GROMACS .gro file of C-alpha atoms in nm:
model
  378
    1MET     CA    1   2.670   8.027   3.123
    2LEU     CA    2   2.641   7.682   3.278
    3GLY     CA    3   2.840   7.560   3.579
    4LEU     CA    4   2.870   7.188   3.654
    5VAL     CA    5   2.977   7.168   4.017
    6LYS     CA    6   3.125   6.897   4.235
    7GLU     CA    7   2.909   6.723   4.494
    8SER     CA    8   3.013   6.759   4.859
    9MET     CA    9   2.757   6.552   5.052
   10ASP     CA   10   2.908   6.258   5.240
   11CYS     CA   11   3.011   5.989   4.989
   12GLU     CA   12   2.813   6.161   4.714
   13PHE     CA   13   3.021   6.063   4.414
   14ARG     CA   14   2.774   6.136   4.132
   15VAL     CA   15   2.812   6.414   3.879
   16GLY     CA   16   2.524   6.602   3.715
   17LEU     CA   17   2.643   6.562   3.356
   18VAL     CA   18   2.875   6.305   3.202
   19PRO     CA   19   3.111   6.408   2.919
   20HIS     CA   20   2.902   6.241   2.648
   21ASP     CA   21   2.609   6.469   2.734
   22VAL     CA   22   2.823   6.778   2.788
   23ALA     CA   23   2.937   6.726   2.427
   24GLN     CA   24   2.578   6.788   2.317
   25LEU     CA   25   2.574   7.126   2.492
   26THR     CA   26   2.914   7.278   2.420
   27PRO     CA   27   2.851   7.356   2.051
   28HIS     CA   28   2.581   7.601   2.163
   29PHE     CA   29   2.656   7.696   2.527
   30LYS     CA   30   2.957   7.771   2.743
   31VAL     CA   31   3.001   7.494   3.001
   32MET     CA   32   3.226   7.546   3.304
   33VAL     CA   33   3.314   7.226   3.493
   34GLU     CA   34   3.452   7.242   3.846
   35GLU     CA   35   3.788   7.071   3.884
   36GLY     CA   36   3.741   6.707   3.981
   37ALA     CA   37   3.363   6.715   3.948
   38GLY     CA   38   3.346   6.383   3.765
   39VAL     CA   39   3.650   6.200   3.901
   40MET     CA   40   3.463   5.975   4.145
   41SER     CA   41   3.222   5.879   3.867
   42GLY     CA   42   3.510   5.776   3.645
   43TYR     CA   43   3.545   6.095   3.438
   44ASN     CA   44   3.860   6.304   3.475
   45ASP     CA   45   3.890   6.671   3.384
   46GLU     CA   46   4.048   6.587   3.050
   47ALA     CA   47   3.736   6.395   2.946
   48TYR     CA   48   3.532   6.713   2.987
   49ALA     CA   49   3.793   6.936   2.827
   50GLN     CA   50   3.802   6.711   2.520
   51VAL     CA   51   3.432   6.775   2.455
   52GLY     CA   52   3.465   7.153   2.480
   53ALA     CA   53   3.407   7.230   2.847
   54LYS     CA   54   3.632   7.467   3.040
   55ILE     CA   55   3.777   7.336   3.367
   56VAL     CA   56   3.755   7.600   3.641
   57GLY     CA   57   3.782   7.641   4.016
   58THR     CA   58   3.498   7.604   4.264
   59LYS     CA   59   3.397   7.970   4.286
   60LYS     CA   60   3.385   8.023   3.911
   61ALA     CA   61   3.178   7.708   3.849
   62TRP     CA   62   2.924   7.814   4.112
   63ALA     CA   63   2.919   8.174   3.984
   64GLN     CA   64   2.751   8.079   3.654
   65GLN     CA   65   2.393   8.182   3.588
   66VAL     CA   66   2.283   7.818   3.562
   67VAL     CA   67   2.426   7.568   3.812
   68VAL     CA   68   2.385   7.193   3.759
   69LYS     CA   69   2.414   6.938   4.042
   70CYS     CA   70   2.282   6.599   4.146
   71LYS     CA   71   2.196   6.671   4.510
   72GLU     CA   72   2.090   6.988   4.689
   73PRO     CA   73   2.357   7.238   4.802
   74LEU     CA   74   2.481   7.207   5.159
   75GLU     CA   75   2.466   7.512   5.386
   76GLY     CA   76   2.837   7.583   5.338
   77GLU     CA   77   2.772   7.618   4.965
   78TYR     CA   78   2.483   7.865   4.982
   79ALA     CA   79   2.716   8.166   4.961
   80LEU     CA   80   2.862   8.031   4.635
   81LEU     CA   81   2.536   8.073   4.444
   82THR     CA   82   2.493   8.403   4.262
   83GLU     CA   83   2.178   8.602   4.342
   84GLY     CA   84   1.912   8.534   4.080
   85ALA     CA   85   2.085   8.219   3.951
   86THR     CA   86   1.904   7.904   3.836
   87LEU     CA   87   1.974   7.574   4.013
   88PHE     CA   88   1.901   7.250   3.827
   89SER     CA   89   1.918   6.961   4.073
   90TYR     CA   90   1.745   6.706   4.294
   91LEU     CA   91   1.643   6.891   4.610
   92ASP     CA   92   1.430   6.706   4.870
   93LEU     CA   93   1.311   7.056   4.957
   94ALA     CA   94   1.017   6.949   5.174
   95TYR     CA   95   1.257   6.853   5.453
   96ASN     CA   96   1.503   7.144   5.422
   97LYS     CA   97   1.382   7.483   5.548
   98PRO     CA   98   1.729   7.649   5.544
   99LEU     CA   99   1.759   7.570   5.174
  100ALA     CA  100   1.412   7.711   5.106
  101GLN     CA  101   1.498   8.028   5.298
  102MET     CA  102   1.817   8.070   5.096
  103PHE     CA  103   1.621   8.039   4.772
  104ILE     CA  104   1.397   8.324   4.884
  105GLU     CA  105   1.677   8.547   5.014
  106LYS     CA  106   1.891   8.507   4.701
  107LYS     CA  107   1.595   8.501   4.458
  108ILE     CA  108   1.706   8.167   4.317
  109THR     CA  109   1.510   7.999   4.040
  110SER     CA  110   1.504   7.632   4.138
  111LEU     CA  111   1.421   7.359   3.889
  112CYS     CA  112   1.374   7.047   4.098
  113THR     CA  113   1.428   6.740   3.885
  114GLU     CA  114   1.249   6.491   4.112
  115THR     CA  115   0.917   6.680   4.079
  116LEU     CA  116   0.933   6.703   3.700
  117ALA     CA  117   0.640   6.490   3.579
  118GLY     CA  118   0.740   6.456   3.213
  119PRO     CA  119   0.532   6.366   2.904
  120LYS     CA  120   0.411   6.035   3.046
  121ASN     CA  121   0.362   6.165   3.400
  122ASN     CA  122   0.616   5.910   3.524
  123TYR     CA  123   0.880   6.147   3.669
  124PRO     CA  124   1.149   6.048   3.418
  125VAL     CA  125   1.447   6.207   3.595
  126LEU     CA  126   1.357   6.061   3.933
  127ALA     CA  127   1.267   5.716   3.800
  128PRO     CA  128   1.619   5.582   3.729
  129MET     CA  129   1.738   5.682   4.076
  130SER     CA  130   1.431   5.509   4.221
  131VAL     CA  131   1.526   5.188   4.041
  132ILE     CA  132   1.879   5.214   4.178
  133ALA     CA  133   1.761   5.296   4.531
  134GLY     CA  134   1.523   5.001   4.531
  135GLN     CA  135   1.796   4.760   4.427
  136LEU     CA  136   2.035   4.906   4.684
  137ALA     CA  137   1.772   4.881   4.959
  138ALA     CA  138   1.749   4.507   4.895
  139HIS     CA  139   2.128   4.484   4.897
  140PHE     CA  140   2.158   4.661   5.233
  141VAL     CA  141   1.888   4.446   5.392
  142GLN     CA  142   2.093   4.141   5.298
  143HIS     CA  143   2.422   4.299   5.406
  144TYR     CA  144   2.303   4.399   5.752
  145LEU     CA  145   2.147   4.058   5.813
  146LEU     CA  146   2.497   3.908   5.791
  147GLY     CA  147   2.629   3.808   6.133
  148LEU     CA  148   2.895   4.077   6.134
  149GLU     CA  149   2.955   4.340   6.400
  150HIS     CA  150   2.786   4.633   6.225
  151LEU     CA  151   2.807   4.854   6.534
  152PRO     CA  152   3.014   4.804   6.852
  153GLY     CA  153   2.852   4.503   7.016
  154VAL     CA  154   2.570   4.490   6.761
  155PHE     CA  155   2.569   4.196   6.522
  156GLY     CA  156   2.346   4.109   6.231
  157LEU     CA  157   2.092   3.831   6.265
  158GLY     CA  158   2.296   3.589   6.054
  159VAL     CA  159   2.019   3.500   5.812
  160LEU     CA  160   2.015   3.410   5.443
  161LEU     CA  161   1.691   3.527   5.286
  162GLY     CA  162   1.632   3.208   5.090
  163GLY     CA  163   1.705   2.973   5.376
  164LEU     CA  164   1.785   2.609   5.296
  165ALA     CA  165   1.589   2.284   5.265
  166GLY     CA  166   1.395   2.232   5.583
  167GLN     CA  167   1.394   2.603   5.671
  168ALA     CA  168   1.133   2.867   5.595
  169ARG     CA  169   1.232   3.158   5.375
  170ALA     CA  170   1.296   3.483   5.560
  171LYS     CA  171   1.017   3.742   5.537
  172VAL     CA  172   1.082   4.099   5.429
  173VAL     CA  173   0.814   4.369   5.419
  174VAL     CA  174   0.818   4.650   5.163
  175VAL     CA  175   0.601   4.955   5.232
  176GLY     CA  176   0.496   5.116   4.905
  177GLY     CA  177   0.448   4.962   4.563
  178GLY     CA  178   0.596   5.232   4.343
  179VAL     CA  179   0.920   5.211   4.146
  180VAL     CA  180   1.142   5.190   4.456
  181GLY     CA  181   0.923   4.936   4.629
  182LEU     CA  182   0.882   4.708   4.331
  183GLU     CA  183   1.253   4.711   4.251
  184ALA     CA  184   1.335   4.627   4.613
  185ALA     CA  185   1.069   4.355   4.617
  186LYS     CA  186   1.198   4.203   4.292
  187SER     CA  187   1.558   4.193   4.416
  188LEU     CA  188   1.457   4.050   4.755
  189SER     CA  189   1.242   3.784   4.591
  190LEU     CA  190   1.526   3.685   4.358
  191ALA     CA  191   1.743   3.646   4.669
  192GLY     CA  192   1.489   3.397   4.801
  193ALA     CA  193   1.290   3.607   5.047
  194ARG     CA  194   0.919   3.586   5.110
  195VAL     CA  195   0.818   3.941   5.018
  196VAL     CA  196   0.507   4.120   5.140
  197ILE     CA  197   0.419   4.461   4.995
  198LEU     CA  198   0.201   4.698   5.197
  199GLU     CA  199   0.037   4.937   4.951
  200LEU     CA  200  -0.218   5.215   5.002
  201ASP     CA  201  -0.369   5.135   4.662
  202PRO     CA  202  -0.328   4.757   4.627
  203LEU     CA  203  -0.552   4.733   4.318
  204LYS     CA  204  -0.288   4.916   4.110
  205LEU     CA  205  -0.057   4.617   4.162
  206GLN     CA  206  -0.317   4.350   4.095
  207GLU     CA  207  -0.218   4.311   3.729
  208HIS     CA  208   0.143   4.424   3.757
  209PRO     CA  209   0.371   4.161   3.600
  210TYR     CA  210   0.607   4.169   3.897
  211LYS     CA  211   0.331   4.039   4.126
  212GLN     CA  212   0.313   3.700   3.957
  213LEU     CA  213   0.667   3.683   3.822
  214TYR     CA  214   0.829   3.736   4.161
  215HIS     CA  215   0.553   3.580   4.379
  216LEU     CA  216   0.481   3.900   4.570
  217GLU     CA  217   0.210   3.919   4.835
  218VAL     CA  218   0.027   4.252   4.824
  219LEU     CA  219  -0.175   4.376   5.122
  220ALA     CA  220  -0.373   4.695   5.176
  221VAL     CA  221  -0.236   4.927   5.443
  222HIS     CA  222  -0.439   4.900   5.762
  223GLU     CA  223  -0.357   4.806   6.119
  224GLU     CA  224  -0.438   4.435   6.097
  225ASN     CA  225  -0.238   4.386   5.778
  226ILE     CA  226   0.059   4.584   5.911
  227LYS     CA  227   0.075   4.358   6.215
  228ASP     CA  228   0.032   4.043   6.010
  229ALA     CA  229   0.300   4.145   5.762
  230LEU     CA  230   0.561   4.248   6.019
  231ASN     CA  231   0.508   3.949   6.248
  232GLY     CA  232   0.835   3.755   6.234
  233ALA     CA  233   0.985   3.967   5.954
  234VAL     CA  234   1.363   4.008   5.943
  235GLY     CA  235   1.362   4.310   5.712
  236LEU     CA  236   1.157   4.621   5.639
  237VAL     CA  237   1.201   4.855   5.342
  238GLY     CA  238   1.029   5.194   5.346
  239ALA     CA  239   0.950   5.305   4.991
  240VAL     CA  240   0.673   5.562   5.020
  241LEU     CA  241   0.685   5.875   4.804
  242VAL     CA  242   0.450   6.171   4.819
  243THR     CA  243   0.581   6.430   4.574
  244ALA     CA  244   0.692   6.766   4.719
  245THR     CA  245   0.583   6.698   5.075
  246SER     CA  246   0.696   6.511   5.386
  247THR     CA  247   0.644   6.134   5.386
  248PRO     CA  248   0.353   6.004   5.600
  249LYS     CA  249   0.441   5.772   5.889
  250VAL     CA  250   0.299   5.430   5.803
  251ILE     CA  251   0.501   5.204   6.034
  252LEU     CA  252   0.497   5.311   6.399
  253LYS     CA  253   0.736   5.220   6.678
  254ARG     CA  254   0.490   4.974   6.829
  255HIS     CA  255   0.470   4.784   6.500
  256LEU     CA  256   0.845   4.718   6.501
  257ALA     CA  257   0.817   4.505   6.814
  258LEU     CA  258   0.665   4.233   6.591
  259MET     CA  259   0.985   4.196   6.387
  260GLN     CA  260   1.265   3.958   6.480
  261LYS     CA  261   1.526   4.124   6.702
  262GLY     CA  262   1.842   4.187   6.504
  263GLY     CA  263   1.642   4.259   6.191
  264VAL     CA  264   1.698   4.549   5.952
  265VAL     CA  265   1.501   4.864   5.864
  266VAL     CA  266   1.596   5.050   5.545
  267ASP     CA  267   1.388   5.361   5.471
  268VAL     CA  268   1.455   5.498   5.124
  269ALA     CA  269   1.221   5.791   5.193
  270CYS     CA  270   1.434   5.913   5.487
  271ASP     CA  271   1.530   6.226   5.288
  272LEU     CA  272   1.168   6.340   5.320
  273GLY     CA  273   1.118   6.222   5.677
  274GLY     CA  274   1.064   5.852   5.611
  275CYS     CA  275   0.758   5.630   5.645
  276VAL     CA  276   0.896   5.452   5.955
  277GLU     CA  277   0.848   5.642   6.280
  278THR     CA  278   1.192   5.554   6.418
  279ILE     CA  279   1.399   5.647   6.112
  280ARG     CA  280   1.642   5.936   6.105
  281GLN     CA  281   1.893   6.042   5.846
  282THR     CA  282   2.236   5.883   5.859
  283SER     CA  283   2.529   5.893   5.617
  284HIS     CA  284   2.739   5.652   5.413
  285SER     CA  285   3.021   5.704   5.665
  286GLN     CA  286   2.793   5.611   5.959
  287PRO     CA  287   2.501   5.436   5.789
  288VAL     CA  288   2.326   5.252   6.072
  289TYR     CA  289   2.210   5.286   6.430
  290SER     CA  290   2.028   5.046   6.661
  291GLN     CA  291   1.681   5.119   6.796
  292GLU     CA  292   1.401   4.889   6.911
  293GLY     CA  293   1.647   4.601   6.872
  294LEU     CA  294   1.671   4.664   6.497
  295LEU     CA  295   1.945   4.807   6.278
  296HIS     CA  296   1.816   5.121   6.104
  297TYR     CA  297   1.964   5.245   5.774
  298GLY     CA  298   1.869   5.602   5.676
  299VAL     CA  299   2.116   5.725   5.414
  300PRO     CA  300   1.943   5.990   5.197
  301ASN     CA  301   2.176   5.967   4.896
  302MET     CA  302   2.197   5.593   4.846
  303PRO     CA  303   2.275   5.605   4.469
  304GLY     CA  304   2.584   5.816   4.540
  305VAL     CA  305   2.791   5.503   4.606
  306VAL     CA  306   2.720   5.355   4.264
  307ALA     CA  307   2.824   5.678   4.102
  308LYS     CA  308   2.914   5.552   3.757
  309THR     CA  309   2.576   5.388   3.702
  310SER     CA  310   2.386   5.671   3.870
  311SER     CA  311   2.564   5.955   3.691
  312ILE     CA  312   2.505   5.809   3.347
  313ALA     CA  313   2.137   5.751   3.429
  314TYR     CA  314   2.081   6.098   3.578
  315SER     CA  315   2.267   6.280   3.301
  316GLN     CA  316   2.084   6.092   3.025
  317ALA     CA  317   1.741   6.144   3.182
  318SER     CA  318   1.786   6.512   3.265
  319LEU     CA  319   1.967   6.631   2.951
  320PRO     CA  320   1.655   6.690   2.733
  321TYR     CA  321   1.505   6.913   3.002
  322LEU     CA  322   1.824   7.104   3.073
  323ARG     CA  323   1.884   7.158   2.701
  324HIS     CA  324   1.527   7.279   2.652
  325PHE     CA  325   1.567   7.527   2.937
  326LEU     CA  326   1.895   7.658   2.799
  327GLN     CA  327   1.746   7.698   2.451
  328TYR     CA  328   1.409   7.850   2.537
  329GLY     CA  329   1.447   8.004   2.882
  330LEU     CA  330   1.222   7.960   3.182
  331LYS     CA  331   0.899   8.052   3.001
  332GLY     CA  332   0.968   7.810   2.717
  333PHE     CA  333   1.066   7.540   2.964
  334LEU     CA  334   0.749   7.572   3.173
  335GLU     CA  335   0.528   7.583   2.862
  336ALA     CA  336   0.701   7.290   2.689
  337ASN     CA  337   0.473   7.038   2.524
  338THR     CA  338   0.682   6.817   2.298
  339ARG     CA  339   0.710   6.441   2.279
  340GLU     CA  340   1.037   6.460   2.472
  341VAL     CA  341   0.976   6.753   2.709
  342ALA     CA  342   0.637   6.825   2.868
  343ASN     CA  343   0.461   6.856   3.206
  344THR     CA  344   0.749   7.060   3.345
  345LEU     CA  345   0.553   7.309   3.557
  346GLY     CA  346   0.591   7.097   3.872
  347ALA     CA  347   0.969   7.122   3.849
  348LEU     CA  348   0.963   7.488   3.952
  349SER     CA  349   1.011   7.504   4.328
  350ALA     CA  350   1.130   7.864   4.375
  351HIS     CA  351   1.150   8.186   4.175
  352GLN     CA  352   1.237   8.547   4.249
  353GLY     CA  353   1.184   8.538   4.625
  354TYR     CA  354   0.892   8.294   4.641
  355LEU     CA  355   0.844   7.921   4.683
  356THR     CA  356   0.618   7.776   4.417
  357GLN     CA  357   0.525   7.448   4.594
  358GLU     CA  358   0.230   7.547   4.813
  359GLY     CA  359   0.254   7.261   5.063
  360ILE     CA  360   0.619   7.332   5.133
  361ALA     CA  361   0.567   7.707   5.159
  362ARG     CA  362   0.280   7.658   5.403
  363ALA     CA  363   0.475   7.408   5.615
  364PHE     CA  364   0.773   7.644   5.642
  365GLY     CA  365   0.570   7.967   5.672
  366LEU     CA  366   0.749   8.117   5.371
  367PRO     CA  367   0.622   8.335   5.080
  368PHE     CA  368   0.433   8.147   4.810
  369LYS     CA  369   0.349   8.218   4.448
  370SER     CA  370   0.207   7.945   4.227
  371ALA     CA  371   0.403   7.825   3.926
  372VAL     CA  372   0.106   7.921   3.708
  373VAL     CA  373   0.120   8.280   3.832
  374VAL     CA  374   0.496   8.285   3.774
  375LEU     CA  375   0.451   8.155   3.421
  376ASN     CA  376   0.180   8.411   3.343
  377GLY     CA  377   0.415   8.687   3.456
  378LEU     CA  378   0.709   8.583   3.238
   0.00000   0.00000   0.00000
C-alpha cells in the first residue's frame, strides 16, 4: 500500500521515513521500501526489514498507491508513478511546471508537506528543515569566505567573521526573519559576525528573544535600509518564504555592488526563485558560481547533505500526518482537527486532474479546483 522510495536528486541523501517510524506503520499497513532507500542516511535494508517492511525494487516501490519521498520527483521518475496515486513529499511546486503538468495528466493526489499548516499554524513538517537550512546557510557563508580557490581562479575573501582585536567584525545581512533567517542569524552571530536582518514586518521581531540574545540589528525593508545594510557586507543570506508561490525579489543586482568583492550570497529560497535577483539554482556537485564579483550559492536541497539529522527530523514531523491519512483517507485527512493533526487543507496541491493551489494554477495556466471544493466532493 505504501512505497518508500529512494531519492535521486544530486546529493540528496535523505529518506522519507526512518525505521523507527516505519515500525509504527507496519502493524497496520503494508510498507514497501526501495532497495537502498535509507543507506545514505545510515539505515540499511535490514533495518527496515527488521521492523516489518518489505524490501523491493524501484518499480515496485513506486507502483504503490501511496508514495513517500523527501523531495519532489525528477522528470525521469514521472513514469514510475501510477495513475491516481498519492504522493506525500516536499514539492516546491510553484517553480516546477512540468511536475504540475504531470500531476494533472496522471491524476495524482499530491500532499505537499511544506504547505501543511498544522494545529499551531507553524508548518510543523517544514520547520525542522528550515532550522537545518538556516544553520547550513551560516556554515556556507563562512566556508566560502575562506581564502580557498572555490572556482578556477576565484578565491574566497579570506575573512573570519569575528575578526580579531583591532579589527571590526565582518557584516552579514540576512533577508527575512522567519525560522530560516533567525537560525542563520543566530549561527552567524555566534561565529562573531555583525548581523543585520532585513524584515518586511520588523515589529514581529521586536520582542523575539533572539534579537537581544544574539545582538541582532533588525531593519525594515526599503531602499535606504537595503543600501545601508549591504554597504561593506561580506555575506548575504536570502531567507524569504511565501508559501505556495514564487519568492519576491528583494535584493536587486544594483544592490550587490555595495558588498565587498569576493563576498558570498547564499539564497535558501532558490528552490522557489530566490529573493536575490542574481540567484539561480545550483547543485551540491557544483554549488557556486561567480557573478557581480560575488560567489553565489543556490543549492535547493541543502539539508540533503546532513541526511541523518534531516531524515530523523522529517520522518518524526511527518509521521502523524501520514498515519492519519493512511487511517482515515483523504477526506479524513483534510477534515482533521485533533491536537496532533489539524489545518491540513493547505497540504493538498493536486487532485484528480486539477491543481488546488490557485496562485500556482494561475501562474502555469493549468486547471484549478479549490481544496474546499475537492473536500466537499469526497
